[in-house]
Amino acid sequence: MDICRFDKSMSLFDRAAKVIPCGIYGHLSPVIRVPGSTPYYAARAQGSHFWDVDGNEFIDWLCAYGPMVLGYNHPKVEEAAAKQRKLGNCVTLPGDIMVELAEFLVDHIPFADWTVFAKNGSDLTTWALQVARAHTGRRKIIMVEGTYHGTHAWCTPGHAGLVPGDRDDMLYFKWNDILGFRKLTEDNKGEIAGVIMTPYHFPNWSDNLLPADGFWQEIQTICNREGIVLILDDVRTCYRLHLRGSQELFGFQPDLSVHCKTIANGYPFSACFGRNEFKNAASKVFLTGSYWFSGVPMAAARATVQEIKDSGGVEIMYKIGKMLIDGLVERAKGHGLKLTCSGHQTMPFVKFTDDDDFFLTQIFSAEMARRGIFVHPHHNWFISTAHTEEDVSRTLDAADEAFKVVRSA
Ligand code: PMP
Protein backbone atom coordinates (compact mmCIF):
# COMPACT_ATOMS: atom_id res chain seq x y z
CA MET A 1 0.00 0.00 0.00
CA ASP A 2 1.36 3.45 -0.95
CA ILE A 3 2.43 5.65 1.93
CA CYS A 4 1.30 9.27 1.44
CA ARG A 5 3.45 12.30 2.15
CA PHE A 6 2.04 15.76 2.85
CA ASP A 7 4.92 18.12 1.96
CA LYS A 8 2.88 20.60 -0.11
CA SER A 9 0.16 20.71 2.55
CA MET A 10 2.79 21.58 5.14
CA SER A 11 4.35 24.38 3.08
CA LEU A 12 0.90 25.84 2.25
CA PHE A 13 0.13 25.82 5.96
CA ASP A 14 3.36 27.74 6.67
CA ARG A 15 2.22 30.39 4.17
CA ALA A 16 -1.31 30.42 5.61
CA ALA A 17 -0.08 30.90 9.18
CA LYS A 18 1.46 34.24 8.11
CA VAL A 19 -1.77 35.73 6.72
CA ILE A 20 -4.62 33.83 8.43
CA PRO A 21 -4.96 33.63 12.25
CA CYS A 22 -4.20 29.98 13.19
CA GLY A 23 -3.54 29.16 9.50
CA ILE A 24 -6.65 26.97 9.50
CA TYR A 25 -9.14 27.89 12.21
CA GLY A 26 -11.97 26.13 14.02
CA HIS A 27 -12.39 22.38 14.19
CA LEU A 28 -10.26 21.88 11.04
CA SER A 29 -7.23 23.30 12.83
CA PRO A 30 -4.29 20.88 12.52
CA VAL A 31 -3.10 21.73 16.03
CA ILE A 32 -5.75 19.43 17.49
CA ARG A 33 -4.32 16.44 15.62
CA VAL A 34 -0.81 15.02 15.50
CA PRO A 35 0.92 17.77 13.43
CA GLY A 36 1.75 16.61 9.92
CA SER A 37 -0.22 13.38 10.27
CA THR A 38 -2.91 14.24 7.70
CA PRO A 39 -3.24 16.42 4.60
CA TYR A 40 -4.28 20.03 5.28
CA TYR A 41 -5.43 21.17 1.83
CA ALA A 42 -7.54 19.52 -0.86
CA ALA A 43 -7.08 20.06 -4.59
CA ARG A 44 -10.29 18.46 -5.87
CA ALA A 45 -13.02 15.99 -4.93
CA GLN A 46 -15.37 13.54 -6.63
CA GLY A 47 -17.93 11.13 -5.20
CA SER A 48 -16.62 9.71 -1.93
CA HIS A 49 -12.99 10.66 -2.63
CA PHE A 50 -10.81 13.77 -2.52
CA TRP A 51 -7.29 14.48 -3.73
CA ASP A 52 -4.95 16.62 -1.63
CA VAL A 53 -2.49 19.21 -2.93
CA ASP A 54 0.31 16.60 -2.88
CA GLY A 55 -1.69 14.47 -5.33
CA ASN A 56 -2.68 11.77 -2.80
CA GLU A 57 -6.14 10.24 -3.23
CA PHE A 58 -8.32 9.64 -0.15
CA ILE A 59 -11.48 7.77 0.63
CA ASP A 60 -13.19 10.48 2.64
CA TRP A 61 -15.11 9.35 5.74
CA LEU A 62 -15.66 12.94 6.89
CA CYS A 63 -17.73 14.24 3.94
CA ALA A 64 -16.61 17.83 4.56
CA TYR A 65 -17.69 17.30 8.20
CA GLY A 66 -21.18 16.35 7.09
CA PRO A 67 -22.54 18.39 4.16
CA MET A 68 -21.56 15.98 1.37
CA VAL A 69 -24.49 13.66 1.89
CA LEU A 70 -24.66 12.55 -1.77
CA GLY A 71 -20.91 12.76 -2.38
CA TYR A 72 -18.88 15.44 -4.14
CA ASN A 73 -20.03 16.77 -7.50
CA HIS A 74 -23.33 14.94 -7.59
CA PRO A 75 -24.60 15.31 -11.20
CA LYS A 76 -28.25 16.06 -10.36
CA VAL A 77 -27.37 18.64 -7.72
CA GLU A 78 -24.77 20.28 -9.95
CA GLU A 79 -27.19 20.38 -12.87
CA ALA A 80 -29.88 22.06 -10.77
CA ALA A 81 -27.34 24.53 -9.36
CA ALA A 82 -25.94 25.36 -12.83
CA LYS A 83 -29.43 25.93 -14.23
CA GLN A 84 -30.28 28.34 -11.41
CA ARG A 85 -26.88 30.10 -11.73
CA LYS A 86 -27.68 30.88 -15.35
CA LEU A 87 -31.04 32.35 -14.34
CA GLY A 88 -29.56 34.34 -11.45
CA ASN A 89 -28.08 33.65 -8.03
CA CYS A 90 -27.80 36.73 -5.82
CA VAL A 91 -30.49 39.03 -7.21
CA THR A 92 -32.32 42.09 -5.82
CA LEU A 93 -35.47 40.02 -5.30
CA PRO A 94 -35.82 36.43 -4.11
CA GLY A 95 -36.46 33.95 -6.90
CA ASP A 96 -39.51 31.74 -7.37
CA ILE A 97 -37.23 28.83 -6.37
CA MET A 98 -37.53 30.09 -2.77
CA VAL A 99 -41.29 29.60 -2.69
CA GLU A 100 -41.14 26.30 -4.53
CA LEU A 101 -38.50 24.99 -2.14
CA ALA A 102 -40.39 26.17 0.96
CA GLU A 103 -43.55 24.40 -0.24
CA PHE A 104 -41.60 21.25 -1.03
CA LEU A 105 -39.80 21.14 2.33
CA VAL A 106 -42.84 22.00 4.45
CA ASP A 107 -44.65 19.17 2.71
CA HIS A 108 -41.65 16.90 3.30
CA ILE A 109 -41.21 17.51 7.06
CA PRO A 110 -44.30 16.13 8.82
CA PHE A 111 -44.51 18.50 11.80
CA ALA A 112 -43.64 21.66 9.81
CA ASP A 113 -46.13 24.38 8.83
CA TRP A 114 -43.53 26.93 7.75
CA THR A 115 -39.81 27.34 7.11
CA VAL A 116 -37.15 30.07 6.86
CA PHE A 117 -33.77 29.83 5.14
CA ALA A 118 -30.22 30.94 5.99
CA LYS A 119 -26.67 29.89 5.21
CA ASN A 120 -25.40 28.01 8.25
CA GLY A 121 -26.43 26.29 11.44
CA SER A 122 -25.28 28.87 14.02
CA ASP A 123 -27.42 31.72 12.73
CA LEU A 124 -30.56 29.61 12.84
CA THR A 125 -29.99 27.93 16.21
CA THR A 126 -29.57 31.45 17.63
CA TRP A 127 -32.60 32.72 15.72
CA ALA A 128 -34.67 29.79 17.05
CA LEU A 129 -33.82 30.83 20.63
CA GLN A 130 -35.03 34.35 19.80
CA VAL A 131 -38.28 32.95 18.41
CA ALA A 132 -38.76 30.95 21.64
CA ARG A 133 -38.20 34.13 23.66
CA ALA A 134 -40.49 36.21 21.46
CA HIS A 135 -43.21 33.56 21.71
CA THR A 136 -43.06 33.05 25.48
CA GLY A 137 -41.89 36.46 26.72
CA ARG A 138 -39.37 34.54 28.89
CA ARG A 139 -35.56 34.72 28.97
CA LYS A 140 -34.02 31.42 30.08
CA ILE A 141 -32.85 28.65 27.76
CA ILE A 142 -31.92 25.07 28.72
CA MET A 143 -29.27 23.10 26.84
CA VAL A 144 -27.32 19.87 27.38
CA GLU A 145 -23.84 20.32 28.87
CA GLY A 146 -21.08 19.89 26.27
CA THR A 147 -23.29 20.12 23.16
CA TYR A 148 -22.14 22.09 20.13
CA HIS A 149 -24.81 24.40 18.71
CA GLY A 150 -22.53 26.80 16.82
CA THR A 151 -20.16 29.74 17.13
CA HIS A 152 -22.34 32.35 18.85
CA ALA A 153 -21.60 33.65 22.35
CA TRP A 154 -24.31 31.63 24.14
CA CYS A 155 -22.86 28.32 22.92
CA THR A 156 -19.35 28.59 21.44
CA PRO A 157 -16.91 26.07 22.91
CA GLY A 158 -14.20 28.77 22.77
CA HIS A 159 -13.59 31.08 25.74
CA ALA A 160 -11.94 34.15 24.24
CA GLY A 161 -14.01 37.22 23.46
CA LEU A 162 -16.90 36.38 25.79
CA VAL A 163 -18.24 38.67 28.51
CA PRO A 164 -19.87 37.43 31.74
CA GLY A 165 -23.43 38.33 30.73
CA ASP A 166 -23.32 36.23 27.55
CA ARG A 167 -24.54 33.08 29.29
CA ASP A 168 -26.54 34.52 32.18
CA ASP A 169 -29.78 33.05 30.87
CA MET A 170 -28.42 29.59 30.03
CA LEU A 171 -29.20 26.54 32.18
CA TYR A 172 -27.51 23.15 31.72
CA PHE A 173 -28.35 19.49 32.35
CA LYS A 174 -26.67 16.23 31.40
CA TRP A 175 -27.76 14.13 28.41
CA ASN A 176 -30.37 11.48 29.32
CA ASP A 177 -30.77 12.95 32.84
CA ILE A 178 -34.50 13.47 32.79
CA LEU A 179 -34.59 14.12 36.55
CA GLY A 180 -32.03 16.90 36.09
CA PHE A 181 -34.17 18.40 33.31
CA ARG A 182 -37.32 18.21 35.43
CA LYS A 183 -35.57 19.88 38.37
CA LEU A 184 -34.42 22.79 36.16
CA THR A 185 -37.98 23.32 34.97
CA GLU A 186 -39.31 23.21 38.55
CA ASP A 187 -36.63 25.53 39.96
CA ASN A 188 -37.24 28.04 37.14
CA LYS A 189 -40.98 27.69 36.71
CA GLY A 190 -42.50 30.19 34.31
CA GLU A 191 -39.08 31.55 33.33
CA ILE A 192 -37.87 29.11 30.67
CA ALA A 193 -38.42 30.10 27.05
CA GLY A 194 -36.99 27.03 25.37
CA VAL A 195 -34.79 23.97 25.42
CA ILE A 196 -32.42 23.27 22.54
CA MET A 197 -31.06 19.76 22.00
CA THR A 198 -29.47 17.56 19.34
CA PRO A 199 -31.31 14.26 18.67
CA TYR A 200 -28.56 12.33 20.41
CA HIS A 201 -25.41 13.39 22.21
CA PHE A 202 -22.26 13.66 20.09
CA PRO A 203 -19.57 15.54 21.97
CA ASN A 204 -16.07 15.44 20.48
CA TRP A 205 -13.49 13.47 22.43
CA SER A 206 -16.11 11.23 24.02
CA ASP A 207 -18.30 8.24 23.20
CA ASN A 208 -21.57 9.38 21.64
CA LEU A 209 -24.81 8.61 23.47
CA LEU A 210 -28.20 7.70 21.99
CA PRO A 211 -31.37 8.73 23.85
CA ALA A 212 -32.52 6.41 26.63
CA ASP A 213 -35.93 4.76 26.12
CA GLY A 214 -38.67 7.32 26.66
CA PHE A 215 -36.20 10.23 27.11
CA TRP A 216 -37.46 12.34 24.21
CA GLN A 217 -41.11 11.62 24.99
CA GLU A 218 -40.56 12.74 28.59
CA ILE A 219 -38.81 15.93 27.42
CA GLN A 220 -41.73 16.69 25.09
CA THR A 221 -44.33 16.07 27.81
CA ILE A 222 -42.59 18.43 30.25
CA CYS A 223 -42.14 21.09 27.54
CA ASN A 224 -45.80 20.92 26.55
CA ARG A 225 -46.94 21.12 30.18
CA GLU A 226 -44.65 24.04 31.09
CA GLY A 227 -45.05 26.01 27.84
CA ILE A 228 -41.35 25.55 26.99
CA VAL A 229 -40.46 25.71 23.27
CA LEU A 230 -38.78 22.46 22.21
CA ILE A 231 -36.02 23.24 19.67
CA LEU A 232 -34.36 20.39 17.81
CA ASP A 233 -30.85 21.10 16.53
CA ASP A 234 -30.81 18.69 13.57
CA VAL A 235 -27.95 20.61 11.90
CA ARG A 236 -25.52 17.69 11.87
CA THR A 237 -27.89 14.73 11.83
CA CYS A 238 -31.18 15.14 9.98
CA TYR A 239 -31.47 13.05 6.79
CA ARG A 240 -28.62 10.77 7.84
CA LEU A 241 -30.94 9.50 10.55
CA HIS A 242 -34.33 9.71 8.84
CA LEU A 243 -35.64 10.96 5.50
CA ARG A 244 -38.04 13.33 7.26
CA GLY A 245 -35.81 14.51 10.10
CA SER A 246 -34.45 12.77 13.17
CA GLN A 247 -37.57 13.42 15.27
CA GLU A 248 -39.20 10.66 13.21
CA LEU A 249 -36.56 8.13 14.25
CA PHE A 250 -36.87 8.93 17.94
CA GLY A 251 -40.65 9.44 17.95
CA PHE A 252 -41.27 12.96 19.21
CA GLN A 253 -42.43 16.30 17.83
CA PRO A 254 -40.31 19.43 18.19
CA ASP A 255 -41.74 22.95 18.00
CA LEU A 256 -38.83 24.26 15.93
CA SER A 257 -36.10 22.33 14.13
CA VAL A 258 -32.91 23.50 12.38
CA HIS A 259 -31.51 21.57 9.39
CA CYS A 260 -28.20 22.25 7.70
CA LYS A 261 -25.55 19.65 6.92
CA THR A 262 -27.61 17.20 4.91
CA ILE A 263 -29.80 19.62 3.03
CA ALA A 264 -27.89 21.04 0.02
CA ASN A 265 -24.91 18.73 -0.63
CA GLY A 266 -22.24 21.28 0.14
CA TYR A 267 -23.97 24.48 -0.97
CA PRO A 268 -24.31 27.05 1.84
CA PHE A 269 -27.86 26.58 3.01
CA SER A 270 -29.82 25.94 6.20
CA ALA A 271 -33.48 25.92 7.17
CA CYS A 272 -35.54 26.26 10.33
CA PHE A 273 -38.93 24.55 10.44
CA GLY A 274 -41.76 25.35 12.81
CA ARG A 275 -45.36 24.74 13.75
CA ASN A 276 -48.15 27.28 13.17
CA GLU A 277 -48.27 28.26 16.82
CA PHE A 278 -44.80 29.85 16.45
CA LYS A 279 -45.33 31.57 13.09
CA ASN A 280 -46.37 34.87 14.60
CA ALA A 281 -43.25 35.06 16.81
CA ALA A 282 -41.11 33.93 13.85
CA SER A 283 -42.44 36.78 11.75
CA LYS A 284 -41.37 39.30 14.42
CA VAL A 285 -37.76 38.16 14.92
CA PHE A 286 -35.59 39.95 12.37
CA LEU A 287 -33.91 37.58 9.96
CA THR A 288 -31.72 38.33 6.97
CA GLY A 289 -28.17 38.18 5.57
CA SER A 290 -26.17 39.42 2.59
CA TYR A 291 -26.54 36.19 0.62
CA TRP A 292 -29.53 34.59 2.29
CA PHE A 293 -31.83 34.85 -0.73
CA SER A 294 -29.36 33.45 -3.23
CA GLY A 295 -31.05 30.96 -5.50
CA VAL A 296 -28.25 28.53 -6.35
CA PRO A 297 -28.08 26.91 -2.88
CA MET A 298 -31.88 26.72 -2.88
CA ALA A 299 -31.90 24.88 -6.21
CA ALA A 300 -29.18 22.60 -4.83
CA ALA A 301 -31.28 21.93 -1.72
CA ARG A 302 -34.35 21.11 -3.83
CA ALA A 303 -32.33 18.60 -5.86
CA THR A 304 -30.50 17.14 -2.84
CA VAL A 305 -33.57 16.30 -0.80
CA GLN A 306 -35.35 14.95 -3.88
CA GLU A 307 -32.38 12.73 -4.71
CA ILE A 308 -32.00 11.37 -1.15
CA LYS A 309 -35.68 10.46 -1.39
CA ASP A 310 -35.62 8.97 -4.91
CA SER A 311 -32.42 6.98 -4.47
CA GLY A 312 -33.27 5.47 -1.08
CA GLY A 313 -30.25 7.40 0.17
CA VAL A 314 -30.96 6.92 3.87
CA GLU A 315 -31.01 3.11 3.49
CA ILE A 316 -27.74 3.22 1.50
CA MET A 317 -26.03 5.19 4.28
CA TYR A 318 -27.43 2.84 6.95
CA LYS A 319 -26.08 -0.18 5.05
CA ILE A 320 -22.61 1.23 4.32
CA GLY A 321 -22.28 2.59 7.86
CA LYS A 322 -23.09 -0.81 9.35
CA MET A 323 -20.67 -2.61 7.04
CA LEU A 324 -17.94 -0.16 7.97
CA ILE A 325 -18.30 -0.30 11.74
CA ASP A 326 -18.92 -4.07 11.89
CA GLY A 327 -15.86 -4.60 9.70
CA LEU A 328 -13.64 -2.30 11.75
CA VAL A 329 -14.63 -3.90 15.06
CA GLU A 330 -14.04 -7.38 13.63
CA ARG A 331 -10.64 -6.55 12.09
CA ALA A 332 -9.53 -4.81 15.30
CA LYS A 333 -10.48 -7.93 17.25
CA GLY A 334 -8.21 -9.95 14.98
CA HIS A 335 -5.31 -7.85 16.26
CA GLY A 336 -6.37 -8.17 19.91
CA LEU A 337 -7.70 -4.59 19.92
CA LYS A 338 -11.08 -3.38 21.13
CA LEU A 339 -12.82 -0.66 19.15
CA THR A 340 -15.94 1.25 20.25
CA CYS A 341 -18.17 2.69 17.51
CA SER A 342 -20.77 4.85 19.26
CA GLY A 343 -23.59 7.07 18.07
CA HIS A 344 -25.52 6.40 14.88
CA GLN A 345 -24.12 4.10 12.20
CA THR A 346 -24.32 6.83 9.53
CA MET A 347 -22.13 9.13 11.64
CA PRO A 348 -20.11 6.82 13.88
CA PHE A 349 -17.72 7.99 16.57
CA VAL A 350 -14.83 5.55 16.43
CA LYS A 351 -12.19 5.10 19.13
CA PHE A 352 -10.26 2.39 20.90
CA THR A 353 -12.12 1.32 24.02
CA ASP A 354 -10.48 2.68 27.20
CA ASP A 355 -8.13 4.86 25.10
CA ASP A 356 -9.12 7.86 27.20
CA ASP A 357 -6.24 10.12 26.15
CA PHE A 358 -6.84 9.16 22.46
CA PHE A 359 -3.19 8.13 22.07
CA LEU A 360 -4.00 4.95 20.11
CA THR A 361 -6.86 6.57 18.21
CA GLN A 362 -4.54 9.38 17.05
CA ILE A 363 -1.98 6.82 15.83
CA PHE A 364 -4.71 4.88 14.03
CA SER A 365 -6.04 8.00 12.32
CA ALA A 366 -2.54 9.05 11.20
CA GLU A 367 -1.73 5.55 9.88
CA MET A 368 -5.02 5.52 7.93
CA ALA A 369 -4.17 8.89 6.35
CA ARG A 370 -0.77 7.55 5.28
CA ARG A 371 -2.69 4.81 3.46
CA GLY A 372 -5.19 7.08 1.69
CA ILE A 373 -8.10 6.81 4.12
CA PHE A 374 -9.31 10.03 5.74
CA VAL A 375 -10.84 9.50 9.19
CA HIS A 376 -10.82 11.55 12.38
CA PRO A 377 -9.46 10.66 15.80
CA HIS A 378 -11.91 12.61 17.95
CA HIS A 379 -14.85 13.75 15.84
CA ASN A 380 -17.63 11.54 14.47
CA TRP A 381 -17.17 10.38 10.87
CA PHE A 382 -19.88 10.78 8.19
CA ILE A 383 -21.21 8.31 5.60
CA SER A 384 -22.56 9.51 2.23
CA THR A 385 -24.67 7.78 -0.41
CA ALA A 386 -21.59 7.88 -2.68
CA HIS A 387 -19.60 5.50 -0.46
CA THR A 388 -19.39 2.02 -1.95
CA GLU A 389 -18.75 -1.50 -0.68
CA GLU A 390 -15.38 -1.20 -2.46
CA ASP A 391 -14.61 1.89 -0.31
CA VAL A 392 -15.45 -0.13 2.80
CA SER A 393 -13.31 -3.05 1.68
CA ARG A 394 -10.29 -0.81 0.92
CA THR A 395 -10.77 0.94 4.26
CA LEU A 396 -10.79 -2.37 6.14
CA ASP A 397 -7.61 -3.52 4.37
CA ALA A 398 -5.87 -0.27 5.33
CA ALA A 399 -7.22 -0.63 8.88
CA ASP A 400 -5.63 -4.09 9.13
CA GLU A 401 -2.23 -2.52 8.51
CA ALA A 402 -2.94 0.47 10.77
CA PHE A 403 -4.02 -1.88 13.58
CA LYS A 404 -0.62 -3.63 13.35
CA VAL A 405 1.10 -0.29 14.00
CA VAL A 406 -1.31 0.53 16.86
CA ARG A 407 -0.69 -2.92 18.37
CA SER A 408 3.04 -2.28 18.49
CA ALA A 409 2.66 1.25 19.96
N1 PMP B 1 -25.30 22.49 15.65
C1 PMP B 1 -24.66 21.35 15.43
C2 PMP B 1 -25.17 20.10 16.08
C3 PMP B 1 -23.54 21.30 14.60
O1 PMP B 1 -22.91 20.15 14.38
C4 PMP B 1 -23.11 22.50 14.00
C5 PMP B 1 -21.92 22.52 13.06
N2 PMP B 1 -20.98 21.55 13.25
C6 PMP B 1 -23.80 23.68 14.27
C7 PMP B 1 -24.90 23.65 15.09
C8 PMP B 1 -23.37 25.00 13.69
O2 PMP B 1 -23.52 24.99 12.32
P1 PMP B 1 -22.63 25.95 11.39
O3 PMP B 1 -21.21 25.50 11.54
O4 PMP B 1 -23.16 25.70 10.01
O5 PMP B 1 -22.84 27.34 11.85
mmCIF file of C-alpha atoms and ligand atoms in Angstrom, residues 27 65 67 119-125 147-152 154-155 196-200 202 233-237 258 260-261 269-270 347 379-380 382, ligand 1:
data_model
loop_
_atom_site.group_PDB
_atom_site.id
_atom_site.type_symbol
_atom_site.label_atom_id
_atom_site.label_comp_id
_atom_site.label_asym_id
_atom_site.label_seq_id
_atom_site.Cartn_x
_atom_site.Cartn_y
_atom_site.Cartn_z
ATOM 1 C CA HIS A 27 -12.391 22.380 14.186
ATOM 2 C CA TYR A 65 -17.693 17.297 8.201
ATOM 3 C CA PRO A 67 -22.538 18.387 4.163
ATOM 4 C CA LYS A 119 -26.665 29.893 5.209
ATOM 5 C CA ASN A 120 -25.402 28.006 8.250
ATOM 6 C CA GLY A 121 -26.433 26.287 11.443
ATOM 7 C CA SER A 122 -25.277 28.867 14.019
ATOM 8 C CA ASP A 123 -27.418 31.722 12.731
ATOM 9 C CA LEU A 124 -30.565 29.613 12.842
ATOM 10 C CA THR A 125 -29.986 27.929 16.212
ATOM 11 C CA THR A 147 -23.286 20.120 23.161
ATOM 12 C CA TYR A 148 -22.138 22.087 20.128
ATOM 13 C CA HIS A 149 -24.809 24.400 18.714
ATOM 14 C CA GLY A 150 -22.532 26.798 16.822
ATOM 15 C CA THR A 151 -20.164 29.739 17.134
ATOM 16 C CA HIS A 152 -22.336 32.353 18.855
ATOM 17 C CA TRP A 154 -24.312 31.629 24.137
ATOM 18 C CA CYS A 155 -22.862 28.323 22.923
ATOM 19 C CA ILE A 196 -32.415 23.269 22.541
ATOM 20 C CA MET A 197 -31.060 19.756 22.001
ATOM 21 C CA THR A 198 -29.470 17.562 19.339
ATOM 22 C CA PRO A 199 -31.314 14.258 18.669
ATOM 23 C CA TYR A 200 -28.564 12.331 20.407
ATOM 24 C CA PHE A 202 -22.263 13.661 20.087
ATOM 25 C CA ASP A 233 -30.848 21.096 16.526
ATOM 26 C CA ASP A 234 -30.810 18.686 13.571
ATOM 27 C CA VAL A 235 -27.949 20.614 11.896
ATOM 28 C CA ARG A 236 -25.521 17.685 11.866
ATOM 29 C CA THR A 237 -27.893 14.727 11.834
ATOM 30 C CA VAL A 258 -32.906 23.497 12.380
ATOM 31 C CA CYS A 260 -28.199 22.246 7.695
ATOM 32 C CA LYS A 261 -25.550 19.653 6.920
ATOM 33 C CA PHE A 269 -27.859 26.581 3.007
ATOM 34 C CA SER A 270 -29.820 25.937 6.201
ATOM 35 C CA MET A 347 -22.128 9.133 11.639
ATOM 36 C CA HIS A 379 -14.854 13.746 15.842
ATOM 37 C CA ASN A 380 -17.634 11.535 14.474
ATOM 38 C CA PHE A 382 -19.880 10.779 8.189
HETATM 39 N N1 PMP B 1 -25.299 22.494 15.651
HETATM 40 C C1 PMP B 1 -24.664 21.351 15.427
HETATM 41 C C2 PMP B 1 -25.170 20.099 16.078
HETATM 42 C C3 PMP B 1 -23.536 21.301 14.605
HETATM 43 O O1 PMP B 1 -22.915 20.148 14.384
HETATM 44 C C4 PMP B 1 -23.107 22.499 13.996
HETATM 45 C C5 PMP B 1 -21.923 22.515 13.064
HETATM 46 N N2 PMP B 1 -20.979 21.548 13.249
HETATM 47 C C6 PMP B 1 -23.797 23.677 14.273
HETATM 48 C C7 PMP B 1 -24.903 23.653 15.089
HETATM 49 C C8 PMP B 1 -23.366 24.997 13.694
HETATM 50 O O2 PMP B 1 -23.524 24.985 12.323
HETATM 51 P P1 PMP B 1 -22.632 25.946 11.388
HETATM 52 O O3 PMP B 1 -21.209 25.497 11.540
HETATM 53 O O4 PMP B 1 -23.163 25.704 10.012
HETATM 54 O O5 PMP B 1 -22.845 27.342 11.854
#
